[in-house]
């Protein structure tokens, strides 16, 4: 049976980006750039003023000199005429430096009379000028392939006039629940039925990592329904099923997937929760068969499916980094499997992060998941983790609490 790391490594090795599409820049947020983007022109495009003040010739600025104000240059205004010796031009931030001038004096550093100024401080050649190309030289790469597009990249790309951006395609991810006991949210139910919460939760998780969920509803516990709905799911870029993946006589998912040509890569991982998880490939399409238990399906999605979807979307580091945290409680487990311990996190002012258990760790307790800011990754071979020891935590909620102590 595979370890957690082996299972995740195997999944990541099996998936790859799907292709490239062009999107309008504002829609590129959190997508991954699929080409090296070069600047078509210098940035700034012209030498311009960094301050509101006066464009002058440094050589004129001797102590007590009076410079005649001969013009006005607002940002976005005309290029301006020559600043002749002895003159100054009133200039606004961002306006092009007029020919002849080699410095800008902020207005606060001038004594201004009706039509002249006297500089009140020494003036250095080049002061308060933003030079053409000092930020970006024409032809240089501003955003490289594999960069996640965040507001900063959008700012730079927009400044360079990039209206359309090539990004890696988002996968369409089919989500199929299985089970005779399920009823869709909002539909009338009879005692014994349970709401198909997994489909909605998994769709939210898929959307949260930037992919596109496709809802396939519920396959009832018979081969025909499984066959029909799983076949539909295999038309998408990836397929996630929930439940029916254990060894019960109604657990048909793996069997029918095999009939449909899915090659099972593995079944069962040395993890808790999520032990019966299976992974297969239909050609190059990944098929994730997650356990039905709502806690297990969310945790296996987070730890195994999310990195795969991120890799498909072009993320250069599909696995999010873990943080180190100091346990506040003693924790015992059986050796043999990695446990994902639902923990609350709290950061002290010195940056130390503390982790305390979020509640009953039974996989049937969804409430504990609600309170969890992260999943402590407890190594398979260990069985006791003392309060005060350090554990790795996969963060679920980056906005966890801070204390004053
Ligand atoms: P199974 O893997 O089919 O044995 O299901 C394990 C547990 O998960 C059972 O208690 C199911 O009722 C529950 N379960 C299965 N599918 C879903 C679902 N779509 N939403 C919520 N709970 C589910
Ligand atoms: Mg079932």
GROMACS .gro file of N, CA, C and O in nm, residues 126-175:
model
  200
  126UNK      N    1   1.945   6.608  -1.266
  126UNK     CA    2   1.873   6.480  -1.271
  126UNK      C    3   1.775   6.460  -1.157
  126UNK      O    4   1.702   6.361  -1.156
  127UNK      N    5   1.772   6.554  -1.061
  127UNK     CA    6   1.688   6.528  -0.944
  127UNK      C    7   1.539   6.529  -0.981
  127UNK      O    8   1.495   6.606  -1.066
  128UNK      N    9   1.467   6.438  -0.918
  128UNK     CA   10   1.321   6.424  -0.935
  128UNK      C   11   1.278   6.399  -1.080
  128UNK      O   12   1.171   6.441  -1.121
  129UNK      N   13   1.367   6.334  -1.155
  129UNK     CA   14   1.328   6.292  -1.291
  129UNK      C   15   1.321   6.139  -1.294
  129UNK      O   16   1.410   6.072  -1.244
  130UNK      N   17   1.212   6.087  -1.349
  130UNK     CA   18   1.202   5.943  -1.375
  130UNK      C   19   1.244   5.925  -1.521
  130UNK      O   20   1.181   5.980  -1.612
  131UNK      N   21   1.349   5.847  -1.540
  131UNK     CA   22   1.406   5.836  -1.675
  131UNK      C   23   1.332   5.734  -1.760
  131UNK      O   24   1.288   5.631  -1.710
  132UNK      N   25   1.326   5.764  -1.886
  132UNK     CA   26   1.267   5.670  -1.983
  132UNK      C   27   1.334   5.533  -1.969
  132UNK      O   28   1.457   5.522  -1.966
  133UNK      N   29   1.255   5.428  -1.955
  133UNK     CA   30   1.308   5.291  -1.951
  133UNK      C   31   1.374   5.253  -1.820
  133UNK      O   32   1.425   5.142  -1.807
  134UNK      N   33   1.371   5.340  -1.717
  134UNK     CA   34   1.442   5.304  -1.592
  134UNK      C   35   1.371   5.190  -1.520
  134UNK      O   36   1.432   5.116  -1.444
  135UNK      N   37   1.242   5.175  -1.542
  135UNK     CA   38   1.167   5.066  -1.477
  135UNK      C   39   1.177   4.940  -1.563
  135UNK      O   40   1.224   4.837  -1.516
  136UNK      N   41   1.137   4.951  -1.689
  136UNK     CA   42   1.138   4.837  -1.780
  136UNK      C   43   1.199   4.881  -1.912
  136UNK      O   44   1.157   4.982  -1.968
  137UNK      N   45   1.297   4.805  -1.960
  137UNK     CA   46   1.353   4.835  -2.092
  137UNK      C   47   1.272   4.761  -2.198
  137UNK      O   48   1.232   4.646  -2.177
  138UNK      N   49   1.249   4.828  -2.308
  138UNK     CA   50   1.176   4.765  -2.419
  138UNK      C   51   1.238   4.629  -2.452
  138UNK      O   52   1.359   4.616  -2.459
  139UNK      N   53   1.153   4.527  -2.466
  139UNK     CA   54   1.202   4.393  -2.504
  139UNK      C   55   1.237   4.305  -2.386
  139UNK      O   56   1.260   4.185  -2.405
  140UNK      N   57   1.239   4.360  -2.265
  140UNK     CA   58   1.274   4.273  -2.152
  140UNK      C   59   1.149   4.198  -2.104
  140UNK      O   60   1.036   4.239  -2.127
  141UNK      N   61   1.173   4.083  -2.039
  141UNK     CA   62   1.062   3.997  -1.993
  141UNK      C   63   1.005   4.055  -1.863
  141UNK      O   64   1.079   4.075  -1.767
  142UNK      N   65   0.876   4.083  -1.861
  142UNK     CA   66   0.816   4.138  -1.739
  142UNK      C   67   0.745   4.030  -1.657
  142UNK      O   68   0.742   4.037  -1.534
  143UNK      N   69   0.685   3.932  -1.723
  143UNK     CA   70   0.619   3.822  -1.652
  143UNK      C   71   0.656   3.693  -1.725
  143UNK      O   72   0.633   3.680  -1.844
  144UNK      N   73   0.715   3.600  -1.651
  144UNK     CA   74   0.764   3.477  -1.714
  144UNK      C   75   0.657   3.367  -1.712
  144UNK      O   76   0.566   3.369  -1.629
  145UNK      N   77   0.672   3.273  -1.803
  145UNK     CA   78   0.586   3.154  -1.805
  145UNK      C   79   0.584   3.092  -1.665
  145UNK      O   80   0.688   3.082  -1.601
  146UNK      N   81   0.466   3.052  -1.622
  146UNK     CA   82   0.457   2.985  -1.492
  146UNK      C   83   0.432   3.081  -1.377
  146UNK      O   84   0.418   3.037  -1.264
  147UNK      N   85   0.422   3.211  -1.406
  147UNK     CA   86   0.393   3.306  -1.298
  147UNK      C   87   0.244   3.309  -1.271
  147UNK      O   88   0.163   3.319  -1.363
  148UNK      N   89   0.207   3.302  -1.144
  148UNK     CA   90   0.067   3.316  -1.106
  148UNK      C   91   0.031   3.465  -1.117
  148UNK      O   92   0.104   3.550  -1.066
  149UNK      N   93  -0.079   3.493  -1.186
  149UNK     CA   94  -0.118   3.633  -1.209
  149UNK      C   95  -0.194   3.686  -1.087
  149UNK      O   96  -0.303   3.639  -1.055
  150UNK      N   97  -0.131   3.781  -1.021
  150UNK     CA   98  -0.190   3.847  -0.905
  150UNK      C   99  -0.202   3.995  -0.939
  150UNK      O  100  -0.160   4.036  -1.048
  151UNK      N  101  -0.260   4.077  -0.852
  151UNK     CA  102  -0.279   4.218  -0.887
  151UNK      C  103  -0.151   4.288  -0.932
  151UNK      O  104  -0.154   4.372  -1.022
  152UNK      N  105  -0.036   4.253  -0.875
  152UNK     CA  106   0.090   4.317  -0.917
  152UNK      C  107   0.122   4.287  -1.062
  152UNK      O  108   0.164   4.375  -1.138
  153UNK      N  109   0.106   4.160  -1.103
  153UNK     CA  110   0.134   4.124  -1.242
  153UNK      C  111   0.034   4.195  -1.334
  153UNK      O  112   0.071   4.240  -1.443
  154UNK      N  113  -0.092   4.206  -1.288
  154UNK     CA  114  -0.192   4.274  -1.370
  154UNK      C  115  -0.151   4.421  -1.388
  154UNK      O  116  -0.160   4.476  -1.498
  155UNK      N  117  -0.100   4.482  -1.282
  155UNK     CA  118  -0.055   4.621  -1.291
  155UNK      C  119   0.054   4.635  -1.397
  155UNK      O  120   0.049   4.723  -1.484
  156UNK      N  121   0.155   4.547  -1.391
  156UNK     CA  122   0.266   4.555  -1.485
  156UNK      C  123   0.219   4.528  -1.628
  156UNK      O  124   0.255   4.600  -1.722
  157UNK      N  125   0.139   4.423  -1.646
  157UNK     CA  126   0.096   4.386  -1.781
  157UNK      C  127   0.007   4.495  -1.841
  157UNK      O  128   0.017   4.526  -1.960
  158UNK      N  129  -0.079   4.553  -1.759
  158UNK     CA  130  -0.163   4.663  -1.808
  158UNK      C  131  -0.074   4.782  -1.845
  158UNK      O  132  -0.094   4.845  -1.950
  159UNK      N  133   0.027   4.812  -1.764
  159UNK     CA  134   0.118   4.924  -1.794
  159UNK      C  135   0.187   4.903  -1.927
  159UNK      O  136   0.223   4.998  -1.997
  160UNK      N  137   0.210   4.775  -1.961
  160UNK     CA  138   0.276   4.743  -2.088
  160UNK      C  139   0.177   4.729  -2.202
  160UNK      O  140   0.214   4.688  -2.312
  161UNK      N  141   0.049   4.755  -2.176
  161UNK     CA  142  -0.050   4.752  -2.283
  161UNK      C  143  -0.096   4.613  -2.322
  161UNK      O  144  -0.152   4.593  -2.430
  162UNK      N  145  -0.076   4.515  -2.233
  162UNK     CA  146  -0.111   4.376  -2.265
  162UNK      C  147  -0.260   4.354  -2.233
  162UNK      O  148  -0.295   4.325  -2.118
  163UNK      N  149  -0.346   4.364  -2.332
  163UNK     CA  150  -0.491   4.352  -2.308
  163UNK      C  151  -0.534   4.205  -2.301
  163UNK      O  152  -0.629   4.171  -2.231
  164UNK      N  153  -0.465   4.118  -2.374
  164UNK     CA  154  -0.498   3.975  -2.375
  164UNK      C  155  -0.377   3.899  -2.325
  164UNK      O  156  -0.263   3.932  -2.361
  165UNK      N  157  -0.401   3.795  -2.246
  165UNK     CA  158  -0.288   3.722  -2.188
  165UNK      C  159  -0.304   3.572  -2.214
  165UNK      O  160  -0.412   3.517  -2.191
  166UNK      N  161  -0.196   3.504  -2.258
  166UNK     CA  162  -0.205   3.358  -2.269
  166UNK      C  163  -0.189   3.295  -2.131
  166UNK      O  164  -0.093   3.325  -2.059
  167UNK      N  165  -0.286   3.212  -2.095
  167UNK     CA  166  -0.281   3.144  -1.964
  167UNK      C  167  -0.312   2.995  -1.985
  167UNK      O  168  -0.371   2.957  -2.086
  168UNK      N  169  -0.273   2.913  -1.889
  168UNK     CA  170  -0.307   2.771  -1.897
  168UNK      C  171  -0.458   2.755  -1.873
  168UNK      O  172  -0.517   2.825  -1.793
  169UNK      N  173  -0.515   2.663  -1.945
  169UNK     CA  174  -0.658   2.638  -1.941
  169UNK      C  175  -0.699   2.584  -1.803
  169UNK      O  176  -0.622   2.512  -1.740
  170UNK      N  177  -0.821   2.618  -1.762
  170UNK     CA  178  -0.875   2.562  -1.638
  170UNK      C  179  -0.941   2.429  -1.671
  170UNK      O  180  -1.017   2.421  -1.768
  171UNK      N  181  -0.918   2.325  -1.593
  171UNK     CA  182  -0.985   2.198  -1.623
  171UNK      C  183  -1.133   2.204  -1.587
  171UNK      O  184  -1.172   2.269  -1.490
  172UNK      N  185  -1.215   2.135  -1.667
  172UNK     CA  186  -1.355   2.110  -1.631
  172UNK      C  187  -1.354   1.980  -1.551
  172UNK      O  188  -1.309   1.877  -1.601
  173UNK      N  189  -1.400   1.988  -1.429
  173UNK     CA  190  -1.388   1.875  -1.338
  173UNK      C  191  -1.527   1.820  -1.306
  173UNK      O  192  -1.609   1.888  -1.242
  174UNK      N  193  -1.554   1.698  -1.353
  174UNK     CA  194  -1.684   1.635  -1.327
  174UNK      C  195  -1.688   1.585  -1.183
  174UNK      O  196  -1.590   1.532  -1.132
  175UNK      N  197  -1.805   1.602  -1.120
  175UNK     CA  198  -1.823   1.558  -0.982
  175UNK      C  199  -1.944   1.466  -0.977
  175UNK      O  200  -2.055   1.506  -1.014
   0.00000   0.00000   0.00000
